[in-house]
Amino acid sequence: MNRSMVDAIAAEAFSLLGTGRQTASFSPRYPDLDLPLAYKVASAVRGLREARGERVVGRKIGFTNRTIWDEYNVDAPIWGWIYASSVHEANDLTGGFPLSDLSEPRIEPEIVFGLCQTPKPGMDGSDLLGCVGWIAHGFEIVQSIFPGWVFTPADTVAAYGLHAAMLMGPRRTMGEDREEWFEALSTFEIDLLRDGELVDHGVARNVLDGPLHALKHLNDLLARDSSFPPLAAGEMVTTGTLTRALPIAGGQSWSTRLHGVDLSPISVRFC
């Protein structure tokens, strides 16, 4: 019964990709859907996407910002796959980023790590930083295929981890000053602006006490679950929103200001 349920949910979720359409949340319709089964759905959706030529390039960690857990009725992070087709360089989006194929999109300013070495199980944040080849700041665009953003954690895992796109800022190659990076990644602050007006402010510690802590959480989680491959060199990992996830619409321009970390701000217009 669970196999047929997994296949049915995966087929429905896959059919909604890139359409902007929504559906009723899965959990009320499939009472047996829990997080372990939802991750099996995510794997089935990955298989369908790869069958049509998409390529996995990393993972996203969601709900790392504990200040928004009550808003979304969650109590722990989730993770999902990132595909080459969903990653875009922000500086190349001269005509704007289109939203017409997304459902209730929202914006999340995040820190992104590019792994140059495969992390070992149990590594702490400092050790994990040694596995990072580059760091960037970017916007993850998330969406909900469930009207009104009403879902359970299992629903979000089945629905691609809510991931729609990653709009990347310039990558900073890691140098020898890793101690400075470690300190900055625990203490920096960020302003989120819409059309030049400040709409939210975030701090590094919002993300499980810092983006490196979010990376450690995922590394530890995967080490305990042999159902999925561990993190590996060459992957990118997005670490979760530093502010609230705010609704976006065509015609708006969104930008950031970063304080206390040597990363470039980012600016994107939506159409």
Short mmCIF file of C-alpha atoms in Angstrom, two decimals:
data_model
loop_
_atom_site.label_atom_id
_atom_site.label_comp_id
_atom_site.label_asym_id
_atom_site.label_seq_id
_atom_site.Cartn_x
_atom_site.Cartn_y
_atom_site.Cartn_z
CA MET A 1 0.00 0.00 0.00
CA ASN A 2 2.81 2.43 0.87
CA ARG A 3 4.56 1.84 -2.46
CA SER A 4 1.43 2.69 -4.42
CA MET A 5 0.84 5.73 -2.20
CA VAL A 6 4.41 6.95 -2.73
CA ASP A 7 4.08 6.54 -6.50
CA ALA A 8 0.71 8.30 -6.60
CA ILE A 9 1.92 11.31 -4.61
CA ALA A 10 5.15 11.52 -6.62
CA ALA A 11 3.25 11.47 -9.91
CA GLU A 12 0.92 14.24 -8.74
CA ALA A 13 3.74 16.42 -7.40
CA PHE A 14 5.78 15.92 -10.56
CA SER A 15 2.80 16.83 -12.77
CA LEU A 16 2.60 20.26 -11.07
CA LEU A 17 6.23 21.23 -11.64
CA GLY A 18 6.51 24.38 -13.75
CA THR A 19 2.76 24.81 -14.14
CA GLY A 20 1.90 27.27 -11.38
CA ARG A 21 -1.01 25.01 -10.44
CA GLN A 22 -1.79 23.87 -6.92
CA THR A 23 -3.44 20.94 -5.23
CA ALA A 24 -4.89 20.02 -1.87
CA SER A 25 -2.23 19.04 0.64
CA PHE A 26 -1.35 15.36 0.60
CA SER A 27 -1.51 14.57 4.33
CA PRO A 28 -5.33 14.71 4.75
CA ARG A 29 -5.74 12.54 1.66
CA TYR A 30 -3.00 10.07 2.64
CA PRO A 31 -3.11 9.74 6.45
CA ASP A 32 -0.16 7.31 6.41
CA LEU A 33 2.15 9.96 4.92
CA ASP A 34 4.89 10.57 7.48
CA LEU A 35 8.38 12.03 7.03
CA PRO A 36 10.13 8.74 6.11
CA LEU A 37 7.53 8.07 3.41
CA ALA A 38 7.67 11.69 2.26
CA TYR A 39 11.41 11.34 1.63
CA LYS A 40 10.62 8.24 -0.44
CA VAL A 41 8.24 10.44 -2.44
CA ALA A 42 11.05 12.97 -2.88
CA SER A 43 13.30 10.19 -4.21
CA ALA A 44 10.59 9.09 -6.63
CA VAL A 45 10.16 12.67 -7.87
CA ARG A 46 13.92 12.89 -8.30
CA GLY A 47 13.79 9.77 -10.46
CA LEU A 48 11.08 11.29 -12.64
CA ARG A 49 13.04 14.51 -13.04
CA GLU A 50 16.25 12.70 -13.89
CA ALA A 51 14.39 10.59 -16.43
CA ARG A 52 13.58 13.75 -18.35
CA GLY A 53 17.19 14.94 -18.24
CA GLU A 54 17.45 16.99 -15.06
CA ARG A 55 20.62 16.75 -12.98
CA VAL A 56 21.01 17.01 -9.21
CA VAL A 57 23.69 19.51 -8.12
CA GLY A 58 23.15 19.65 -4.37
CA ARG A 59 20.73 19.97 -1.46
CA LYS A 60 18.62 22.65 0.16
CA ILE A 61 17.94 22.77 3.87
CA GLY A 62 14.56 24.21 4.76
CA PHE A 63 13.04 25.52 7.98
CA THR A 64 16.41 26.15 9.62
CA ASN A 65 15.14 29.56 10.76
CA ARG A 66 13.55 28.77 14.10
CA THR A 67 11.91 32.21 14.30
CA ILE A 68 9.40 31.13 11.62
CA TRP A 69 8.57 27.63 12.88
CA ASP A 70 5.33 28.72 14.50
CA GLU A 71 4.24 30.47 11.30
CA TYR A 72 4.54 27.25 9.29
CA ASN A 73 3.63 24.80 12.06
CA VAL A 74 6.97 22.97 11.90
CA ASP A 75 9.46 22.05 14.61
CA ALA A 76 12.54 20.84 12.72
CA PRO A 77 14.41 21.41 9.45
CA ILE A 78 13.81 19.45 6.27
CA TRP A 79 15.97 18.97 3.19
CA GLY A 80 15.47 18.50 -0.54
CA TRP A 81 17.35 18.20 -3.82
CA ILE A 82 18.59 21.09 -5.98
CA TYR A 83 18.80 20.69 -9.75
CA ALA A 84 21.00 22.38 -12.35
CA SER A 85 17.84 23.57 -14.08
CA SER A 86 16.81 25.58 -10.99
CA VAL A 87 20.14 27.37 -10.36
CA HIS A 88 20.62 30.77 -12.01
CA GLU A 89 23.31 33.42 -11.82
CA ALA A 90 21.64 36.60 -10.54
CA ASN A 91 23.92 38.86 -12.57
CA ASP A 92 22.78 37.15 -15.78
CA LEU A 93 19.08 37.87 -15.16
CA THR A 94 19.12 41.18 -17.01
CA GLY A 95 15.51 40.79 -18.13
CA GLY A 96 14.29 39.76 -14.69
CA PHE A 97 13.31 36.39 -13.27
CA PRO A 98 9.85 35.14 -14.34
CA LEU A 99 7.36 34.00 -11.73
CA SER A 100 4.47 32.93 -13.95
CA ASP A 101 5.21 29.20 -13.63
CA LEU A 102 5.44 29.25 -9.83
CA SER A 103 2.74 28.91 -7.19
CA GLU A 104 2.61 31.52 -4.42
CA PRO A 105 6.37 32.21 -4.64
CA ARG A 106 8.33 33.65 -1.73
CA ILE A 107 11.90 34.87 -1.38
CA GLU A 108 14.55 33.70 1.08
CA PRO A 109 18.02 35.27 1.42
CA GLU A 110 20.49 32.51 2.20
CA ILE A 111 24.14 31.48 2.45
CA VAL A 112 25.26 28.81 -0.02
CA PHE A 113 28.28 26.53 0.39
CA GLY A 114 30.13 24.75 -2.40
CA LEU A 115 31.83 21.59 -1.15
CA CYS A 116 35.34 20.82 -2.37
CA GLN A 117 35.82 17.84 -0.06
CA THR A 118 33.47 15.13 1.13
CA PRO A 119 32.55 15.75 4.78
CA LYS A 120 33.05 12.97 7.31
CA PRO A 121 30.30 11.97 9.75
CA GLY A 122 30.40 13.88 13.03
CA MET A 123 32.43 16.84 11.79
CA ASP A 124 31.91 20.08 13.72
CA GLY A 125 31.41 23.46 12.10
CA SER A 126 35.11 24.30 11.96
CA ASP A 127 35.95 20.97 10.31
CA LEU A 128 33.10 21.38 7.85
CA LEU A 129 34.41 24.80 6.85
CA GLY A 130 37.55 22.98 5.71
CA CYS A 131 35.35 21.08 3.24
CA VAL A 132 33.98 24.29 1.73
CA GLY A 133 35.59 25.49 -1.50
CA TRP A 134 33.42 28.57 -2.04
CA ILE A 135 30.74 30.61 -0.30
CA ALA A 136 28.01 32.73 -1.87
CA HIS A 137 24.96 34.70 -0.92
CA GLY A 138 21.80 34.13 -2.91
CA PHE A 139 18.04 34.12 -3.00
CA GLU A 140 16.21 30.84 -2.82
CA ILE A 141 12.78 31.16 -4.42
CA VAL A 142 10.36 28.83 -2.72
CA GLN A 143 6.82 27.94 -3.68
CA SER A 144 3.86 26.06 -2.25
CA ILE A 145 1.82 23.74 -4.44
CA PHE A 146 -0.67 23.81 -1.56
CA PRO A 147 -2.99 26.85 -1.43
CA GLY A 148 -2.29 29.35 1.31
CA TRP A 149 0.96 27.67 2.35
CA VAL A 150 -1.02 25.20 4.49
CA PHE A 151 0.82 21.91 4.90
CA THR A 152 2.52 19.47 7.24
CA PRO A 153 6.30 18.91 7.27
CA ALA A 154 5.75 15.67 5.33
CA ASP A 155 3.86 17.61 2.64
CA THR A 156 6.78 20.00 2.19
CA VAL A 157 9.28 17.18 1.75
CA ALA A 158 7.07 15.52 -0.87
CA ALA A 159 6.66 18.86 -2.67
CA TYR A 160 10.35 19.25 -3.64
CA GLY A 161 11.23 20.74 -0.26
CA LEU A 162 9.32 23.82 -1.50
CA HIS A 163 12.32 24.60 -3.74
CA ALA A 164 11.66 26.47 -6.99
CA ALA A 165 14.91 28.26 -7.87
CA MET A 166 18.25 29.44 -6.54
CA LEU A 167 19.43 32.86 -7.73
CA MET A 168 23.15 32.94 -7.02
CA GLY A 169 25.36 35.90 -6.20
CA PRO A 170 29.12 35.90 -6.84
CA ARG A 171 31.02 32.99 -5.30
CA ARG A 172 33.90 33.74 -2.94
CA THR A 173 36.70 31.18 -3.08
CA MET A 174 37.88 30.14 0.36
CA GLY A 175 41.36 31.38 1.23
CA GLU A 176 43.55 30.82 4.25
CA ASP A 177 41.52 33.04 6.57
CA ARG A 178 39.09 30.34 7.64
CA GLU A 179 39.04 31.45 11.27
CA GLU A 180 37.75 34.85 10.14
CA TRP A 181 35.11 33.16 7.99
CA PHE A 182 34.07 30.97 10.90
CA GLU A 183 33.53 34.01 13.14
CA ALA A 184 31.77 36.02 10.42
CA LEU A 185 29.40 33.18 9.54
CA SER A 186 28.24 33.08 13.15
CA THR A 187 27.71 36.81 13.67
CA PHE A 188 26.83 38.62 10.43
CA GLU A 189 23.56 40.46 9.81
CA ILE A 190 21.46 41.09 6.72
CA ASP A 191 18.86 43.58 5.52
CA LEU A 192 16.22 42.52 3.00
CA LEU A 193 14.80 45.29 0.81
CA ARG A 194 11.85 45.44 -1.60
CA ASP A 195 11.98 48.26 -4.16
CA GLY A 196 14.62 49.92 -2.00
CA GLU A 197 12.57 49.79 1.21
CA LEU A 198 13.70 47.73 4.20
CA VAL A 199 11.18 44.94 4.85
CA ASP A 200 13.08 42.59 7.16
CA HIS A 201 16.32 42.15 9.05
CA GLY A 202 18.06 38.88 9.82
CA VAL A 203 21.07 37.57 11.72
CA ALA A 204 23.29 34.56 11.19
CA ARG A 205 22.14 32.85 14.38
CA ASN A 206 18.57 32.65 13.01
CA VAL A 207 19.75 29.69 10.92
CA LEU A 208 20.26 27.03 13.61
CA ASP A 209 22.82 29.38 15.25
CA GLY A 210 24.62 29.96 11.92
CA PRO A 211 24.87 28.53 8.39
CA LEU A 212 27.71 26.17 9.37
CA HIS A 213 25.47 24.73 12.08
CA ALA A 214 22.82 24.13 9.42
CA LEU A 215 25.42 22.32 7.30
CA LYS A 216 26.38 20.21 10.31
CA HIS A 217 22.73 19.36 10.94
CA LEU A 218 22.33 18.01 7.41
CA ASN A 219 25.64 16.15 7.49
CA ASP A 220 24.69 14.47 10.77
CA LEU A 221 21.17 13.69 9.56
CA LEU A 222 22.42 11.99 6.39
CA ALA A 223 25.03 10.04 8.37
CA ARG A 224 22.18 8.45 10.34
CA ASP A 225 20.08 7.63 7.28
CA SER A 226 21.56 5.17 4.80
CA SER A 227 18.56 5.65 2.49
CA PHE A 228 20.24 8.68 0.92
CA PRO A 229 23.78 9.40 -0.24
CA PRO A 230 25.88 11.49 2.14
CA LEU A 231 27.09 14.93 1.16
CA ALA A 232 29.92 14.81 -1.35
CA ALA A 233 32.55 17.02 -2.95
CA GLY A 234 31.08 19.03 -5.80
CA GLU A 235 27.69 19.58 -4.18
CA MET A 236 26.21 22.95 -3.30
CA VAL A 237 24.19 23.32 -0.12
CA THR A 238 21.77 26.15 0.64
CA THR A 239 21.40 26.65 4.36
CA GLY A 240 17.99 28.26 4.90
CA THR A 241 16.46 31.70 5.06
CA LEU A 242 18.02 34.34 7.29
CA THR A 243 14.80 36.37 7.38
CA ARG A 244 11.12 35.61 7.02
CA ALA A 245 10.11 34.11 3.68
CA LEU A 246 8.19 36.95 2.04
CA PRO A 247 5.75 36.86 -0.92
CA ILE A 248 7.06 38.20 -4.22
CA ALA A 249 5.34 39.47 -7.36
CA GLY A 250 6.24 40.54 -10.88
CA GLY A 251 7.49 44.10 -11.18
CA GLN A 252 9.22 44.06 -7.79
CA SER A 253 12.96 44.46 -7.23
CA TRP A 254 14.52 42.79 -4.19
CA SER A 255 18.00 43.35 -2.79
CA THR A 256 20.11 42.78 0.30
CA ARG A 257 22.69 44.54 2.45
CA LEU A 258 25.15 42.38 4.35
CA HIS A 259 26.97 43.46 7.52
CA GLY A 260 29.96 41.67 9.01
CA VAL A 261 30.69 39.17 6.26
CA ASP A 262 32.76 39.64 3.09
CA LEU A 263 30.11 38.57 0.59
CA SER A 264 28.54 40.54 -2.23
CA PRO A 265 24.94 41.74 -1.83
CA ILE A 266 22.43 40.60 -4.42
CA SER A 267 19.72 42.33 -6.40
CA VAL A 268 17.00 40.72 -8.54
CA ARG A 269 13.97 42.01 -10.40
CA PHE A 270 10.96 39.76 -10.95
CA CYS A 271 8.69 39.71 -13.96
#
